[in-house]
Amino acid sequence: MEKSKHYRRLSTAGRAVISKYKKDRKRHPMFKEMTRIINSQNTINSRSVARSQFRGILREWFKFSNEDLKPIEATDEEKQRYYDKLTFTRENKTEDTITAGIMYQLLNIDICELLIKSGLRVSELLENKFKFSKSGVSLQLNKKRIENKGDFYDIHIIGDIKDWRAKFEKVREGAKSKTPKQIYDKINRQLKKILPAGFSKRSTHICRAIYVRLLYKFRKGTFYSRWGLPRIIQTFLHHDNLSSTAFYQGVTLEDDITNPV
């Protein structure tokens, strides 16, 4: 359990709760402490993430059902507030425009450069199994469909695959001495210094959005030169359906952005 993704993404306090429950199997004090940790988060989004992490490890390792997980289910009031926030975001959505200056700063962060040139999620980059060949790389992706879990997917790399692999191996090696949470927190702090406060995406997901925008902008002369952005997103991010592409269409590139190959 201690090596699982769900466990490693928990805070120190969250890990302590799970470890204690593993020994004594007492649900009431476990749920009470989980609720305290969830409610101590500062925003609706962070509370939702903390709740999701607890639910994930309880489902995976202790086979909890939805009924079992009701003690940490969000209240109707919180669900409504979360829905209202999503509605407000959608109705007031503006495009996040990446300038050459922002791109330069992002590409100077090793992990961000790898994400921008591969379209991977940060957890996939740092934790998932991978295979390199002479022509490219394939990884196991975080697929929601059970039938797709464990499959390897070919990743289209922007630029030289040898350079990407060398940096990938360097980052993987450096990540061994840190927990995923430490790495994610550091990246998010760096991104918040680089990305304007008005951006709707200020997490590593913006790197995936930049990746597909780069493919779209510089598609002339490629096998996908006639594809629209939704198809490029679905194909290169390996989405199971077109509805998943909307999130990544809200990023644009300024005209002075050059192809980072």
Coordinates of N, CA and C in Angstrom, one line a residue, residues 7 17 46 76 78 91 102 105 130 140 146 150 161 176 186-187 191 198 234:
Y7 N -1.5 6.5 -2.0 CA -0.9 6.7 -0.7 C 0.2 7.8 -0.7
V17 N -3.3 8.8 9.0 CA -4.7 8.3 9.3 C -4.8 6.9 8.6
S46 N -9.3 22.4 -3.3 CA -8.4 21.6 -2.5 C -9.1 20.6 -1.6
D76 N -24.6 18.6 0.7 CA -25.3 19.1 -0.4 C -24.9 20.6 -0.6
E78 N -22.0 22.0 0.0 CA -20.7 22.1 -0.6 C -20.8 21.7 -2.1
E91 N -19.0 30.3 -17.5 CA -19.6 31.4 -18.1 C -18.7 32.6 -18.2
I102 N 6.5 33.9 -21.3 CA 6.0 32.8 -20.5 C 6.5 31.4 -20.9
Q105 N 10.1 30.8 -19.8 CA 10.2 30.5 -18.4 C 9.7 29.0 -18.2
F130 N 7.2 2.7 -18.5 CA 7.5 3.2 -19.8 C 8.4 2.3 -20.6
Q140 N 2.4 3.7 -19.9 CA 1.1 3.4 -19.4 C 0.4 4.8 -18.9
I146 N -11.6 0.7 -17.1 CA -10.9 -0.5 -16.6 C -10.2 -1.2 -17.7
G150 N -3.3 -0.3 -17.8 CA -2.2 -1.2 -18.0 C -1.7 -1.2 -19.4
I161 N 13.9 13.1 -29.8 CA 13.6 12.1 -28.8 C 14.7 11.8 -27.9
K176 N 13.3 10.2 -7.3 CA 13.4 9.1 -6.4 C 13.5 9.5 -4.9
K186 N 6.1 21.9 -5.4 CA 7.1 22.8 -5.9 C 6.8 23.3 -7.3
I187 N 6.3 22.4 -8.2 CA 6.0 22.8 -9.6 C 4.9 23.9 -9.5
L191 N 4.8 27.6 -11.1 CA 3.8 28.0 -12.1 C 3.1 29.2 -11.7
G198 N -4.8 35.9 -13.6 CA -6.1 35.8 -14.2 C -6.3 34.5 -15.1
Q234 N -7.8 14.9 -29.0 CA -8.2 13.5 -28.7 C -7.2 12.5 -29.1

